[in-house]
XYZ file of C-alpha atoms in Angstrom:
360
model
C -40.958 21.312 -42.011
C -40.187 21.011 -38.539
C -42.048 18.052 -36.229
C -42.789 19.701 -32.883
C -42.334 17.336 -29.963
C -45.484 16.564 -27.543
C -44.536 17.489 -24.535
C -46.497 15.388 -21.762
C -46.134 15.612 -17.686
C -44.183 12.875 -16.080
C -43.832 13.088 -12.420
C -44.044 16.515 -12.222
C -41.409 17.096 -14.726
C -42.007 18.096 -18.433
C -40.925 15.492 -20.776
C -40.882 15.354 -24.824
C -41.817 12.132 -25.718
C -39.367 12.324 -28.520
C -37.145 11.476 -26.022
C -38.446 7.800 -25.805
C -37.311 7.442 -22.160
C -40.555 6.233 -19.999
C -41.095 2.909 -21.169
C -37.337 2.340 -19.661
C -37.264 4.725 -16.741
C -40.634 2.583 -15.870
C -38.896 -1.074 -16.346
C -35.640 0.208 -14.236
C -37.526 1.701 -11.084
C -38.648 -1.679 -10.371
C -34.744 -1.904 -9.579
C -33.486 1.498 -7.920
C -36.150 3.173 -5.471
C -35.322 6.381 -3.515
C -37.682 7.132 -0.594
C -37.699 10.691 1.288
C -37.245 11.225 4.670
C -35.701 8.039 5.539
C -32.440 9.651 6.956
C -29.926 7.255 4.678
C -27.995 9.376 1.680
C -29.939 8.834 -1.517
C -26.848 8.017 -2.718
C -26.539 4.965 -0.358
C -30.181 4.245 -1.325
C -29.142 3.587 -4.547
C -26.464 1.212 -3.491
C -28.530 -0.912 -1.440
C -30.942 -0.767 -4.504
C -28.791 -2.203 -6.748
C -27.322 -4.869 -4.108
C -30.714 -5.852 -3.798
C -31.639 -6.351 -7.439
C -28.361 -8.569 -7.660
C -29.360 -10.316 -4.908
C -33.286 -11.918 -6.136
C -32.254 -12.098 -9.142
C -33.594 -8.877 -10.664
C -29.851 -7.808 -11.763
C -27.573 -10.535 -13.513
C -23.814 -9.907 -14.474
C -23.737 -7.979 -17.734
C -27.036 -6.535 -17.352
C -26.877 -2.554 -17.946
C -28.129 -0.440 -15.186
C -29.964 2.630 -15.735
C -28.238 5.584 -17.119
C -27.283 8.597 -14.344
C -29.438 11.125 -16.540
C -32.647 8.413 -16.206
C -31.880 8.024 -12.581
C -31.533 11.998 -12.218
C -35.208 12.400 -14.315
C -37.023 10.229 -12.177
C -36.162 11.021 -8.484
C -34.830 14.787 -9.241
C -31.890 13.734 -7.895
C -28.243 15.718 -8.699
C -26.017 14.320 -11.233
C -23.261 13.907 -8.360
C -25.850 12.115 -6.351
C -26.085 9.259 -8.541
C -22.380 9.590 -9.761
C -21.413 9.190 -6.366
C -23.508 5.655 -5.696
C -22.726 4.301 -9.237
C -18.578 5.182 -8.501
C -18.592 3.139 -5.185
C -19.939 0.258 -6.414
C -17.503 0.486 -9.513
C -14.732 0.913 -6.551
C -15.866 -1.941 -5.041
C -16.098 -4.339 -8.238
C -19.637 -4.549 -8.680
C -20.707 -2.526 -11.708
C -17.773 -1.235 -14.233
C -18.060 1.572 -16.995
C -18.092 1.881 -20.755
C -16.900 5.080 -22.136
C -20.390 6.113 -24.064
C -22.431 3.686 -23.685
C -22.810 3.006 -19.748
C -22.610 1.226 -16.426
C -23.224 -3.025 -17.036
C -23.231 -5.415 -13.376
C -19.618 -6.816 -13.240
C -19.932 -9.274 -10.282
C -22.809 -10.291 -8.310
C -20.468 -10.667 -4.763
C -22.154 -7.770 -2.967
C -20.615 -8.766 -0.111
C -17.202 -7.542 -0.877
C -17.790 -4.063 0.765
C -14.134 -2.885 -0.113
C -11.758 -3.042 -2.650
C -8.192 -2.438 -1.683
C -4.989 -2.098 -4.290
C -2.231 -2.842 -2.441
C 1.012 -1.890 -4.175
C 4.603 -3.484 -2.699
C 8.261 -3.047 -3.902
C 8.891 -6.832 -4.205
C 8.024 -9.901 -2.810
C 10.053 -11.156 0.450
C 9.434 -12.595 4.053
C 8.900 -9.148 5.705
C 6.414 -8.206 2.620
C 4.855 -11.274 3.628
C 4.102 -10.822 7.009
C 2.921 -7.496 6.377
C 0.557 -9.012 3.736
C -0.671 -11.988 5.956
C -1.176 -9.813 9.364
C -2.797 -7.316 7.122
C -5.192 -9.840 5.736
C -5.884 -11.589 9.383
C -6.899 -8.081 10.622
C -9.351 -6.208 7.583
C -12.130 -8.802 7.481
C -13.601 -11.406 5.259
C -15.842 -8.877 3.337
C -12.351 -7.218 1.844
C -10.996 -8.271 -1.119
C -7.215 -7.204 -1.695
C -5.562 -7.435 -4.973
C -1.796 -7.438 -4.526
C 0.875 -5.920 -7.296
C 4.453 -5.269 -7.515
C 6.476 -2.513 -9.178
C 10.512 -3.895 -8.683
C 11.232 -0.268 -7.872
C 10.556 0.409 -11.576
C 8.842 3.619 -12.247
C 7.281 2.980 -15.532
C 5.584 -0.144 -13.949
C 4.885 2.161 -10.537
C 2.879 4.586 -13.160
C 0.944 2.058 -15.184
C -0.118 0.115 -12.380
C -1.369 3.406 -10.753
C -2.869 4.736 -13.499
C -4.787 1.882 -14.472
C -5.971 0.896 -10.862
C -7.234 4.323 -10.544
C -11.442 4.696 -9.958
C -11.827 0.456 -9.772
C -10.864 0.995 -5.684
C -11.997 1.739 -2.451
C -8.305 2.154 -1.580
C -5.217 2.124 -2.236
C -2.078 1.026 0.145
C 1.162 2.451 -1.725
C 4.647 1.561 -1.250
C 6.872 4.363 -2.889
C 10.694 2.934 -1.589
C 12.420 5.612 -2.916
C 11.316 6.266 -6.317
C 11.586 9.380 -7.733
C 8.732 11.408 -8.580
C 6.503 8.757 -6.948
C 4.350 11.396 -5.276
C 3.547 13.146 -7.903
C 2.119 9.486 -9.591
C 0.545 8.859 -6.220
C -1.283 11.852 -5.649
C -3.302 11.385 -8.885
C -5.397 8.864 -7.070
C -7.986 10.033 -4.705
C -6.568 11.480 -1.655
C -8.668 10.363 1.174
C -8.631 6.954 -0.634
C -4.891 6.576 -0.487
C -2.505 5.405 2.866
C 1.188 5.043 2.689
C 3.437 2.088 3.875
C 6.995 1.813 4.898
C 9.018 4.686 3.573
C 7.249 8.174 3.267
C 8.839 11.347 2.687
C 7.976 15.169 2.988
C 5.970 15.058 -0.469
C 4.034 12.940 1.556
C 2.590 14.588 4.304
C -0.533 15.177 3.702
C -0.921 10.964 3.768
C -2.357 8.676 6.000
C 0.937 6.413 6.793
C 2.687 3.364 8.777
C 6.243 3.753 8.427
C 9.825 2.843 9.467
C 11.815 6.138 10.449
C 15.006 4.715 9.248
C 17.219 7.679 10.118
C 15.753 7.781 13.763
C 15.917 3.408 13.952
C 19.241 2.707 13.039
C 21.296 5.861 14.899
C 18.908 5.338 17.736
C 19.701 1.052 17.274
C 22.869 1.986 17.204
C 23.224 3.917 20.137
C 21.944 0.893 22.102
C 24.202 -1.047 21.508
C 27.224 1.198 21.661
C 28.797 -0.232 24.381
C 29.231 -3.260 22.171
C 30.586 -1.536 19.154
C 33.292 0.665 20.928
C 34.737 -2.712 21.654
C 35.719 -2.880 17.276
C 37.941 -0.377 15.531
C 35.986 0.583 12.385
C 31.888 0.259 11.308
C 31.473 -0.759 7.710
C 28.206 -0.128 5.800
C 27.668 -2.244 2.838
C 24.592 0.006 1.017
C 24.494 -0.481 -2.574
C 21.890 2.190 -2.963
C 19.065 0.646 -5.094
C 16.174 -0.419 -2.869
C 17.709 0.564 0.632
C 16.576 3.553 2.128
C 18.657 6.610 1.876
C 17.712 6.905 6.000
C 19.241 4.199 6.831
C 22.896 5.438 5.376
C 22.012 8.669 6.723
C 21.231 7.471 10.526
C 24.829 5.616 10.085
C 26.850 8.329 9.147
C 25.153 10.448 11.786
C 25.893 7.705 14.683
C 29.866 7.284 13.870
C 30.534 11.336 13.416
C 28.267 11.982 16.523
C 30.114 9.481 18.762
C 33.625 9.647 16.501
C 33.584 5.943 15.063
C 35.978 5.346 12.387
C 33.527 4.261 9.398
C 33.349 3.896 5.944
C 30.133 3.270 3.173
C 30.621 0.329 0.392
C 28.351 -0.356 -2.248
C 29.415 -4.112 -2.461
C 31.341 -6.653 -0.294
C 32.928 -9.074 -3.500
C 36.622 -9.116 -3.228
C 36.899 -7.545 -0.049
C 39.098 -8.992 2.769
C 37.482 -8.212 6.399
C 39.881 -7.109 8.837
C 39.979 -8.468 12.552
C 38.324 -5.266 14.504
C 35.232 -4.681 11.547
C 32.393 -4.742 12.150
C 29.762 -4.876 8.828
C 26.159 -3.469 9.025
C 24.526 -4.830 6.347
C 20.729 -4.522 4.939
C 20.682 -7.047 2.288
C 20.610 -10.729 3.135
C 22.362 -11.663 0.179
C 25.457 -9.296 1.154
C 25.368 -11.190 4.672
C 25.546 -14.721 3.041
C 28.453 -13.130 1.516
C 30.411 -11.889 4.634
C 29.786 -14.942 6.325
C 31.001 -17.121 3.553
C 34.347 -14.567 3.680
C 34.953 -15.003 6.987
C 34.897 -18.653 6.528
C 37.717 -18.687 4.224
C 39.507 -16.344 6.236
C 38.624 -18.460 9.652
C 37.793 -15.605 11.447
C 35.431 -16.019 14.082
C 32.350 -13.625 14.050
C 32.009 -11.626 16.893
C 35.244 -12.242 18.047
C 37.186 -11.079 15.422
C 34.876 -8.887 13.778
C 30.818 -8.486 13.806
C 28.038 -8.169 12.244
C 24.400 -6.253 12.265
C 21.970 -7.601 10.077
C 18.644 -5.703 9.097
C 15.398 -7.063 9.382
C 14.811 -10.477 11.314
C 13.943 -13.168 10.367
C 14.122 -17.236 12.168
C 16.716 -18.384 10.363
C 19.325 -15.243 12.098
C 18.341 -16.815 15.361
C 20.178 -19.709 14.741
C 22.591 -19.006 11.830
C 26.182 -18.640 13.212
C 24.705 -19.009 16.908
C 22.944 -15.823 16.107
C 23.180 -12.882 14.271
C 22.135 -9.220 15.970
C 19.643 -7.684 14.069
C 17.886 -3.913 14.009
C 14.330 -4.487 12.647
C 10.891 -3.244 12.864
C 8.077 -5.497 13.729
C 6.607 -6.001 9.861
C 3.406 -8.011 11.675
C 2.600 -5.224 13.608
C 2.875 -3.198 10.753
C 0.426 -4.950 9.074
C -2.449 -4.657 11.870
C -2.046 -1.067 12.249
C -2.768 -0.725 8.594
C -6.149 -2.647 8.359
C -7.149 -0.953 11.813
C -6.381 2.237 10.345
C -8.469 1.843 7.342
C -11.057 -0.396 9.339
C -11.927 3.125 11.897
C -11.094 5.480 9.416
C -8.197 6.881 11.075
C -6.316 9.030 8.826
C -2.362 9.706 10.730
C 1.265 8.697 10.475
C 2.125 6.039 12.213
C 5.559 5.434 13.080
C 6.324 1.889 13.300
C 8.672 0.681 16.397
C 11.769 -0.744 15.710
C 14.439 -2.774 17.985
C 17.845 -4.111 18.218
C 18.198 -7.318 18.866
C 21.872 -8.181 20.320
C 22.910 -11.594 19.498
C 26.815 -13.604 19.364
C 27.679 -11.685 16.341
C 28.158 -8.622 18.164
């Protein structure tokens, strides 16, 4: 024999009380209160309800909040209502979710009002300048957790996936992995912005980036003058975490202006030849040229040059100077925050100069 439920009028809504749900509904609206006609988003209601009950007290970490349904029940709100509030404060680390069994206080820093993964190739100067002007410019109420994928995919993907829902957003560095967009646009889209290197799969992103086809032909260009004074332009481009656009831009330049060139993928064991000059993206490779043309006393700048990308201090002094094409990384840093600070959802293309010093 069947037990029939009583069925008993709770704010206006019918209720079994089978359902055992008002004793808790009652204990929890002391914590989350929605009030009509106040022209703020229930869902933002919510929010500031639960920041609230964190801050007197009322909320500790691992206490459970109420369930979406309860929340729904009382205050006839929509399911994507509450959804909505309960997601952005799991975005911004202040609640988290268990699979079944609900949505427990993580952290009581309500302050932190965003939550930004930031995702770089590998750590270096430049990154670091990015990462420090970046931080001067977003604010103390930001917290920014920092990872690195060594232009590995597999770590690109599991770092993704598992960062995706615990942000506010997400600043991605793709270098030139392949099928990296496809990874990055299972994240939220209006969540996500792009820095450094984008590419046509990318479009539809918010970006700051280095054009590198249009830097170093148009670089190049400027200093033209210089280089028709050498016989051939060597490229040392080993292919791994340099941007195709750079060897691009260079093979454009010399056909365009009929410069003898050529394109190495390493420098050990080679001999350089009075009348060279060697553009070169990787540090390391220039420690290695320099060392070279040490052995071979040959005089850089004289008897051969040298561009060097990306600047740093030490190239305004080492060898009396070394010229340098290179975008301005702290700059790109600012823009970034600002972007995300106004909400301004472009692609920024970041400037980029040459800087002629004795080596050429």
């Amino acid at each position: 024999m069947k037990t029939k439920s009583k069925i008993i009028i709770y704010n206006n809504i019918p209720v079994p009380t089978s359902f055992c749900i008002l004793p808790k509904i009652h204990s929890f609206m002391k914590i989350i209160s929605i009030q009509n006609n106040l022209g703020v988003p229930k869902y933002k209601q919510i929010i500031r309800t639960v920041e609230r009950g964190i801050e007197v007290g009322k909320l500790k970490k691992g206490d459970k909040l109420p369930s979406i349904n309860k929340v729904c029940l009382e205050f006839l709100l929509s399911r994507d209502t509450v959804l909505q509030a309960y997601e952005e404060l799991k975005k911004r680390g202040i609640i988290y979710a268990i699979l079944g069994k609900g949505y427990y206080v993580k952290s009581t820093e309500v302050r932190i009002k965003q939550r930004i993964f930031l995702l770089f190739d590998e750590l270096n100067i430049f990154k670091e300048d990015i990462y420090n002007s970046f931080l001067e410019t977003i604010g103390s109420d930001v917290e920014v957790d920092i990872f690195f994928h060594h232009f590995n995919i597999q770590v690109f993907q599991k770092l993704i996936n598992d960062s995706n829902g615990n942000y506010t957003k997400y600043i991605i560095m793709p270098t030139n992995l392949v099928d990296a967009a496809a990874v990055i646009k299972t994240l939220p889209v209006k969540d996500v912005y792009i820095l450094d290197q984008t590419n046509p799969d990318l479009k539809d992103f918010p970006a700051v980036y280095q054009n590198f086809v249009k830097d170093i032909y148009d670089r190049l260009q400027e200093g033209k003058s210089r280089l028709y004074k050498y016989e051939k332009l060597i490229m040392i481009f080993p292919g791994f975490r340099e941007p195709l656009g750079m060897r691009i831009g260079f093979e454009n330049f010399c056909k365009d202006f009929a410069f003898d060139y050529e394109i190495i993928t390493e420098f050990k064991n080679r001999t350089i030849n009075k009348g060279e000059v060697y553009i070169i993206p990787s540090d390391r490779d220039l420690v290695r040229v320099i060392e070279k043309s040490k052995l071979q006393h040959l005089n850089l700048g004289s008897d051969f040059g040298v561009i060097s990308y990306n600047e740093t201090p030490l190239k305004k002094v080492v060898e009396n100077g070394i010229t340098t094409i290179s975008t301005n990384f702290e700059a790109m840093g600012k823009i970034l925050a600002q972007m995300i600070l106004t909400g301004t959802k472009e692609q920024t293309e970041n400037k980029c100069t040459l800087i002629i010093r004795n080596s050429l």
